[in-house]
């Protein structure tokens, strides 16, 4: 590409590079640089003064370049950014130019950068903001201003901050406009927003009002009312004037890129003539710190710098592009100084890569390359100074670091700063680098078009295009209480009434038309119906549509207007009273464990009490009966035997607490069973149904099939699709043995209607999903949000319940019976565990105590000849009554004393 443009250049200006290979000393007396500007444009006329002022300031300060002067050549490209402007800018290469400041336009920069790459001449542009001017493709292009990549990121954050989802982009159809809007689209996608329509304008200052009007009329037909205007300052105000004439102000949001502040700062009188057209507009201005002494000095002498120009062009102010143009010259000056300090020379040579194009007629042998251009480029990118725009330092991506913008709201005859945006902290009311980074985005209040303070909704339903909202409605053959077809496109039912009531609460008109979906013979698949929204066949779906995770990935649902989780319906039978009805409260396992604990408790208390309590002593038969009697009598708190040991009382207290809980639960359950009609079913719930091999029915076309197969792993061969309540009833009555089903799995809303007239069936188990029904709209549709708000209002004012009662009022049959679960061991195992631990601890303490006391007893009467004998002696010791055990040492001591006295009285030698 670069060689092609070189060829074109030489064909037009054959022989303009007439110099030979040059080698200037390391520190020459002057350096030739060029500048490419449009002198009469809003940006160019300011930049021209700023660049010349910077050159004068640098040349008047010998410490910058150590005596070397900058010799600048300014080239006016007029208003042209096309071919002629490009050719004019190439003339700057005629005089040993080492760098070019510019070009001003991004379109020019794309072309000239190819040639700059080949000739190794750095381009320092203060105004070409096209984000696709990448240093990877154009290494010799250096952007000394902010890239539109960051400006579009700021606009995307503003749109997300106000929770708008769809925007319209109006822009110039050139590299600058297209690439900037493409960057905006990428940033909006990250915020779950999008550009819903792109309106393009010709890249020509001669564009007419009629052409602008034609474009804006198409924009007015769109639903979005948020418009991003990325355009040239030359005719940006004209677009806003035409929009005002078309009444595209009130209710709209206009966000402009930094072209509007450029006009406001440069030509206030021009902006005043369009004052009514720009009221309420939000725009961005490149942020430059106000506390810089260098900036204050430059701003203060601006009027003197422009006094000569003002006589011919009228007075004009200083804009941010002028500040960056001024700093660009300083960046180049500092880079040149480091270039010379590093031994760089201003040498030019032939480009050997052009040999293949050389010929007798082309004279490409006169095209020269700046040999040390790569060194100068390196020094430019290493510059780190503070200028009138703040800190100037380039990052690894070739852009200036820490980009930031002011967020401005045009109010009256002035502008009001409502916040800042920076690449590091996002939206904030604090000046970048000076305040604490906010946790959440912040902006001050905005005065919107029409002097309104309430944030615009950002969209309307485009009813003026003559098209109704196409709403798909499932054509069901059952449950007509929810949706039923009355006429060709007329429907009634609960879902239809809810939608109509919510639609009437919308703050704007939304004409719609119901379109049936289905063949009228079988229930249509809801997933197939919803899939037609992304394809554009339907704009919405209304009906008994369940909100599921998979469906939410396809469309946006409103707030649920009815809860309807899956339930299990099975045949039920009444439990009649019998002679053994009193056994129903507890399960067999519960009865067994309770009886065993009674016996264990009696045995433990007998062990702890028998050594000191006569009630627990006696013949073996009597002791056995005592254990049984004592344990059973605790059930009625009527035990007559006293407990004397501390451990026995502790165990008994805990057990009596357990008995109290068991008694209370038993009485409550039995009372309920005997006073309320009981229902029973062989199917206990979804758990028992899933583990069995019985056939299961479900409503054809519902999501239940996928849920049962994917979530519960029920084989598809067990599932039976059914279409109507009559098929439900027949399948349940036939049962799995006769080709029917054991149970039906369907949503509660359907089942309540089904059971209202069929009392032989009932819901078993608990509702095992928590879902609801909603109306479906396309992804990111603002209508879904407004309809959700309307549904909440219906719920708050009671209309939603009244619609429910009108269509779905329940019969008394549904609540005719109660299903009471029996009390199981799992509900009481904690109590049994507590009692068991108390028994174990008490027995352990008792055993330790017995072993200790046995070891302290005299061994005179104990048989310790073997281990078994010692064990029998221990059990004999434990079997003794505690009083005998305590008196034994005293009796033995008394007997020993009596023997000694006998020996002394007789005077015998008997021991």
mmCIF file of C-alpha atoms in Angstrom, residues 686-867:
data_model
loop_
_atom_site.group_PDB
_atom_site.id
_atom_site.type_symbol
_atom_site.label_atom_id
_atom_site.label_comp_id
_atom_site.label_asym_id
_atom_site.label_seq_id
_atom_site.Cartn_x
_atom_site.Cartn_y
_atom_site.Cartn_z
ATOM 1 C CA UNK A 686 -41.464 -37.017 43.264
ATOM 2 C CA UNK A 687 -38.730 -38.990 45.069
ATOM 3 C CA UNK A 688 -40.657 -42.254 45.199
ATOM 4 C CA UNK A 689 -41.970 -41.702 41.674
ATOM 5 C CA UNK A 690 -38.489 -41.129 40.220
ATOM 6 C CA UNK A 691 -37.051 -44.296 41.787
ATOM 7 C CA UNK A 692 -39.920 -46.509 40.589
ATOM 8 C CA UNK A 693 -40.502 -47.936 37.119
ATOM 9 C CA UNK A 694 -44.077 -46.637 36.747
ATOM 10 C CA UNK A 695 -45.215 -44.595 33.760
ATOM 11 C CA UNK A 696 -45.609 -40.840 34.258
ATOM 12 C CA UNK A 697 -47.917 -38.490 32.358
ATOM 13 C CA UNK A 698 -47.180 -34.859 31.463
ATOM 14 C CA UNK A 699 -48.762 -32.073 29.417
ATOM 15 C CA UNK A 700 -47.692 -32.263 25.795
ATOM 16 C CA UNK A 701 -45.744 -29.193 24.725
ATOM 17 C CA UNK A 702 -44.670 -28.157 28.233
ATOM 18 C CA UNK A 703 -41.158 -27.965 29.634
ATOM 19 C CA UNK A 704 -41.900 -30.842 32.049
ATOM 20 C CA UNK A 705 -40.495 -33.455 29.654
ATOM 21 C CA UNK A 706 -37.041 -31.878 29.500
ATOM 22 C CA UNK A 707 -37.018 -31.262 33.231
ATOM 23 C CA UNK A 708 -37.855 -34.890 34.066
ATOM 24 C CA UNK A 709 -35.294 -36.337 31.677
ATOM 25 C CA UNK A 710 -32.448 -33.878 32.196
ATOM 26 C CA UNK A 711 -32.806 -32.941 35.867
ATOM 27 C CA UNK A 712 -34.318 -36.104 37.396
ATOM 28 C CA UNK A 713 -32.768 -38.593 34.938
ATOM 29 C CA UNK A 714 -36.111 -40.321 34.273
ATOM 30 C CA UNK A 715 -35.942 -42.381 31.117
ATOM 31 C CA UNK A 716 -37.985 -40.968 28.268
ATOM 32 C CA UNK A 717 -39.717 -44.321 27.704
ATOM 33 C CA UNK A 718 -41.535 -43.869 31.038
ATOM 34 C CA UNK A 719 -43.035 -40.524 30.003
ATOM 35 C CA UNK A 720 -46.471 -40.360 28.387
ATOM 36 C CA UNK A 721 -47.528 -37.088 26.650
ATOM 37 C CA UNK A 722 -51.167 -36.132 27.288
ATOM 38 C CA UNK A 723 -53.151 -33.283 25.759
ATOM 39 C CA UNK A 724 -56.215 -32.614 27.880
ATOM 40 C CA UNK A 725 -57.724 -33.056 31.359
ATOM 41 C CA UNK A 726 -59.926 -35.859 30.055
ATOM 42 C CA UNK A 727 -56.814 -37.756 28.963
ATOM 43 C CA UNK A 728 -55.320 -37.091 32.408
ATOM 44 C CA UNK A 729 -58.372 -38.578 34.097
ATOM 45 C CA UNK A 730 -58.492 -41.698 31.916
ATOM 46 C CA UNK A 731 -54.753 -42.390 32.264
ATOM 47 C CA UNK A 732 -54.885 -42.075 36.071
ATOM 48 C CA UNK A 733 -57.943 -44.321 36.371
ATOM 49 C CA UNK A 734 -56.414 -46.998 34.133
ATOM 50 C CA UNK A 735 -53.186 -47.032 36.130
ATOM 51 C CA UNK A 736 -49.815 -48.324 34.921
ATOM 52 C CA UNK A 737 -51.080 -51.935 34.839
ATOM 53 C CA UNK A 738 -53.794 -51.178 32.257
ATOM 54 C CA UNK A 739 -51.696 -48.911 30.059
ATOM 55 C CA UNK A 740 -52.275 -45.735 32.034
ATOM 56 C CA UNK A 741 -49.956 -43.813 34.327
ATOM 57 C CA UNK A 742 -49.191 -43.900 38.033
ATOM 58 C CA UNK A 743 -49.124 -40.119 38.334
ATOM 59 C CA UNK A 744 -49.264 -36.862 36.390
ATOM 60 C CA UNK A 745 -46.539 -34.212 36.656
ATOM 61 C CA UNK A 746 -47.692 -30.762 35.665
ATOM 62 C CA UNK A 747 -47.774 -27.189 36.878
ATOM 63 C CA UNK A 748 -49.833 -26.308 39.926
ATOM 64 C CA UNK A 749 -51.983 -23.761 38.081
ATOM 65 C CA UNK A 750 -53.206 -26.477 35.686
ATOM 66 C CA UNK A 751 -53.596 -29.090 38.399
ATOM 67 C CA UNK A 752 -55.710 -26.893 40.637
ATOM 68 C CA UNK A 753 -58.206 -26.538 37.787
ATOM 69 C CA UNK A 754 -58.012 -30.253 37.061
ATOM 70 C CA UNK A 755 -58.625 -31.243 40.694
ATOM 71 C CA UNK A 756 -61.442 -28.751 41.264
ATOM 72 C CA UNK A 757 -63.952 -31.255 39.808
ATOM 73 C CA UNK A 758 -62.081 -34.546 40.379
ATOM 74 C CA UNK A 759 -61.867 -35.321 44.054
ATOM 75 C CA UNK A 760 -60.619 -38.892 43.504
ATOM 76 C CA UNK A 761 -57.190 -37.445 42.652
ATOM 77 C CA UNK A 762 -54.944 -35.212 44.669
ATOM 78 C CA UNK A 763 -51.526 -33.550 44.906
ATOM 79 C CA UNK A 764 -49.052 -35.785 46.724
ATOM 80 C CA UNK A 765 -45.772 -34.603 48.165
ATOM 81 C CA UNK A 766 -44.461 -31.083 47.909
ATOM 82 C CA UNK A 767 -44.137 -28.710 44.970
ATOM 83 C CA UNK A 768 -40.614 -29.493 43.727
ATOM 84 C CA UNK A 769 -39.907 -26.471 41.497
ATOM 85 C CA UNK A 770 -40.458 -22.761 42.055
ATOM 86 C CA UNK A 771 -41.374 -21.106 38.772
ATOM 87 C CA UNK A 772 -43.801 -18.631 37.308
ATOM 88 C CA UNK A 773 -45.433 -17.456 34.126
ATOM 89 C CA UNK A 774 -44.435 -14.303 32.267
ATOM 90 C CA UNK A 775 -44.824 -12.517 28.952
ATOM 91 C CA UNK A 776 -41.868 -12.867 26.566
ATOM 92 C CA UNK A 777 -40.168 -10.077 24.606
ATOM 93 C CA UNK A 778 -36.934 -9.797 22.581
ATOM 94 C CA UNK A 779 -33.659 -9.605 24.490
ATOM 95 C CA UNK A 780 -32.990 -6.195 26.060
ATOM 96 C CA UNK A 781 -36.460 -4.972 25.116
ATOM 97 C CA UNK A 782 -37.439 -1.937 27.225
ATOM 98 C CA UNK A 783 -41.075 -2.963 26.794
ATOM 99 C CA UNK A 784 -40.415 -5.985 29.021
ATOM 100 C CA UNK A 785 -39.306 -3.643 31.822
ATOM 101 C CA UNK A 786 -42.344 -1.364 31.496
ATOM 102 C CA UNK A 787 -44.720 -4.334 31.382
ATOM 103 C CA UNK A 788 -43.084 -5.727 34.532
ATOM 104 C CA UNK A 789 -43.713 -2.417 36.268
ATOM 105 C CA UNK A 790 -47.360 -2.540 35.140
ATOM 106 C CA UNK A 791 -47.763 -6.113 36.482
ATOM 107 C CA UNK A 792 -46.415 -5.004 39.868
ATOM 108 C CA UNK A 793 -48.975 -2.187 39.907
ATOM 109 C CA UNK A 794 -51.742 -4.710 39.169
ATOM 110 C CA UNK A 795 -50.553 -6.800 42.090
ATOM 111 C CA UNK A 796 -50.443 -3.807 44.452
ATOM 112 C CA UNK A 797 -53.915 -2.478 43.625
ATOM 113 C CA UNK A 798 -55.563 -5.915 43.782
ATOM 114 C CA UNK A 799 -56.528 -6.160 40.109
ATOM 115 C CA UNK A 800 -54.294 -9.171 39.578
ATOM 116 C CA UNK A 801 -56.118 -11.111 42.292
ATOM 117 C CA UNK A 802 -59.512 -10.104 40.911
ATOM 118 C CA UNK A 803 -58.540 -11.395 37.459
ATOM 119 C CA UNK A 804 -57.336 -14.613 39.109
ATOM 120 C CA UNK A 805 -60.607 -15.102 40.960
ATOM 121 C CA UNK A 806 -62.591 -14.420 37.782
ATOM 122 C CA UNK A 807 -60.995 -17.270 35.854
ATOM 123 C CA UNK A 808 -59.360 -19.590 38.373
ATOM 124 C CA UNK A 809 -61.494 -19.531 41.506
ATOM 125 C CA UNK A 810 -60.974 -22.819 43.327
ATOM 126 C CA UNK A 811 -63.628 -25.353 44.262
ATOM 127 C CA UNK A 812 -63.969 -26.702 47.798
ATOM 128 C CA UNK A 813 -62.989 -30.131 46.469
ATOM 129 C CA UNK A 814 -59.340 -29.163 46.394
ATOM 130 C CA UNK A 815 -59.170 -28.644 50.158
ATOM 131 C CA UNK A 816 -61.564 -31.481 51.050
ATOM 132 C CA UNK A 817 -58.973 -33.777 52.557
ATOM 133 C CA UNK A 818 -55.733 -33.564 54.434
ATOM 134 C CA UNK A 819 -52.746 -35.758 53.927
ATOM 135 C CA UNK A 820 -50.944 -36.327 57.240
ATOM 136 C CA UNK A 821 -47.494 -37.859 57.288
ATOM 137 C CA UNK A 822 -46.746 -40.375 60.046
ATOM 138 C CA UNK A 823 -44.183 -39.507 62.666
ATOM 139 C CA UNK A 824 -40.856 -41.110 61.823
ATOM 140 C CA UNK A 825 -37.730 -41.865 63.787
ATOM 141 C CA UNK A 826 -35.782 -39.159 61.960
ATOM 142 C CA UNK A 827 -37.862 -36.537 63.733
ATOM 143 C CA UNK A 828 -36.875 -37.767 67.194
ATOM 144 C CA UNK A 829 -33.464 -39.374 66.855
ATOM 145 C CA UNK A 830 -31.885 -36.428 68.641
ATOM 146 C CA UNK A 831 -33.943 -37.088 71.759
ATOM 147 C CA UNK A 832 -33.113 -40.788 71.726
ATOM 148 C CA UNK A 833 -29.450 -39.969 71.224
ATOM 149 C CA UNK A 834 -29.499 -37.627 74.207
ATOM 150 C CA UNK A 835 -31.091 -40.268 76.427
ATOM 151 C CA UNK A 836 -28.705 -42.970 75.197
ATOM 152 C CA UNK A 837 -25.649 -40.803 75.889
ATOM 153 C CA UNK A 838 -26.925 -40.134 79.419
ATOM 154 C CA UNK A 839 -27.334 -43.873 80.020
ATOM 155 C CA UNK A 840 -23.859 -44.694 78.726
ATOM 156 C CA UNK A 841 -22.210 -41.969 80.797
ATOM 157 C CA UNK A 842 -24.109 -43.035 83.927
ATOM 158 C CA UNK A 843 -23.143 -46.705 83.452
ATOM 159 C CA UNK A 844 -19.529 -45.767 82.812
ATOM 160 C CA UNK A 845 -19.357 -43.659 85.979
ATOM 161 C CA UNK A 846 -21.030 -46.428 87.951
ATOM 162 C CA UNK A 847 -18.590 -49.065 86.678
ATOM 163 C CA UNK A 848 -15.543 -46.900 87.476
ATOM 164 C CA UNK A 849 -16.898 -46.284 90.965
ATOM 165 C CA UNK A 850 -17.473 -50.005 91.572
ATOM 166 C CA UNK A 851 -14.013 -50.940 90.349
ATOM 167 C CA UNK A 852 -12.447 -48.338 92.604
ATOM 168 C CA UNK A 853 -14.395 -49.462 95.702
ATOM 169 C CA UNK A 854 -13.736 -53.116 94.949
ATOM 170 C CA UNK A 855 -10.002 -52.418 94.815
ATOM 171 C CA UNK A 856 -10.159 -50.774 98.259
ATOM 172 C CA UNK A 857 -11.868 -53.687 99.942
ATOM 173 C CA UNK A 858 -9.779 -56.157 102.089
ATOM 174 C CA UNK A 859 -8.895 -59.318 100.219
ATOM 175 C CA UNK A 860 -9.144 -61.675 103.187
ATOM 176 C CA UNK A 861 -12.481 -63.166 102.177
ATOM 177 C CA UNK A 862 -11.970 -62.804 98.392
ATOM 178 C CA UNK A 863 -10.960 -65.665 96.176
ATOM 179 C CA UNK A 864 -8.231 -64.285 93.877
ATOM 180 C CA UNK A 865 -6.695 -67.576 92.824
ATOM 181 C CA UNK A 866 -7.578 -66.967 89.145
ATOM 182 C CA UNK A 867 -8.972 -64.303 86.853
#
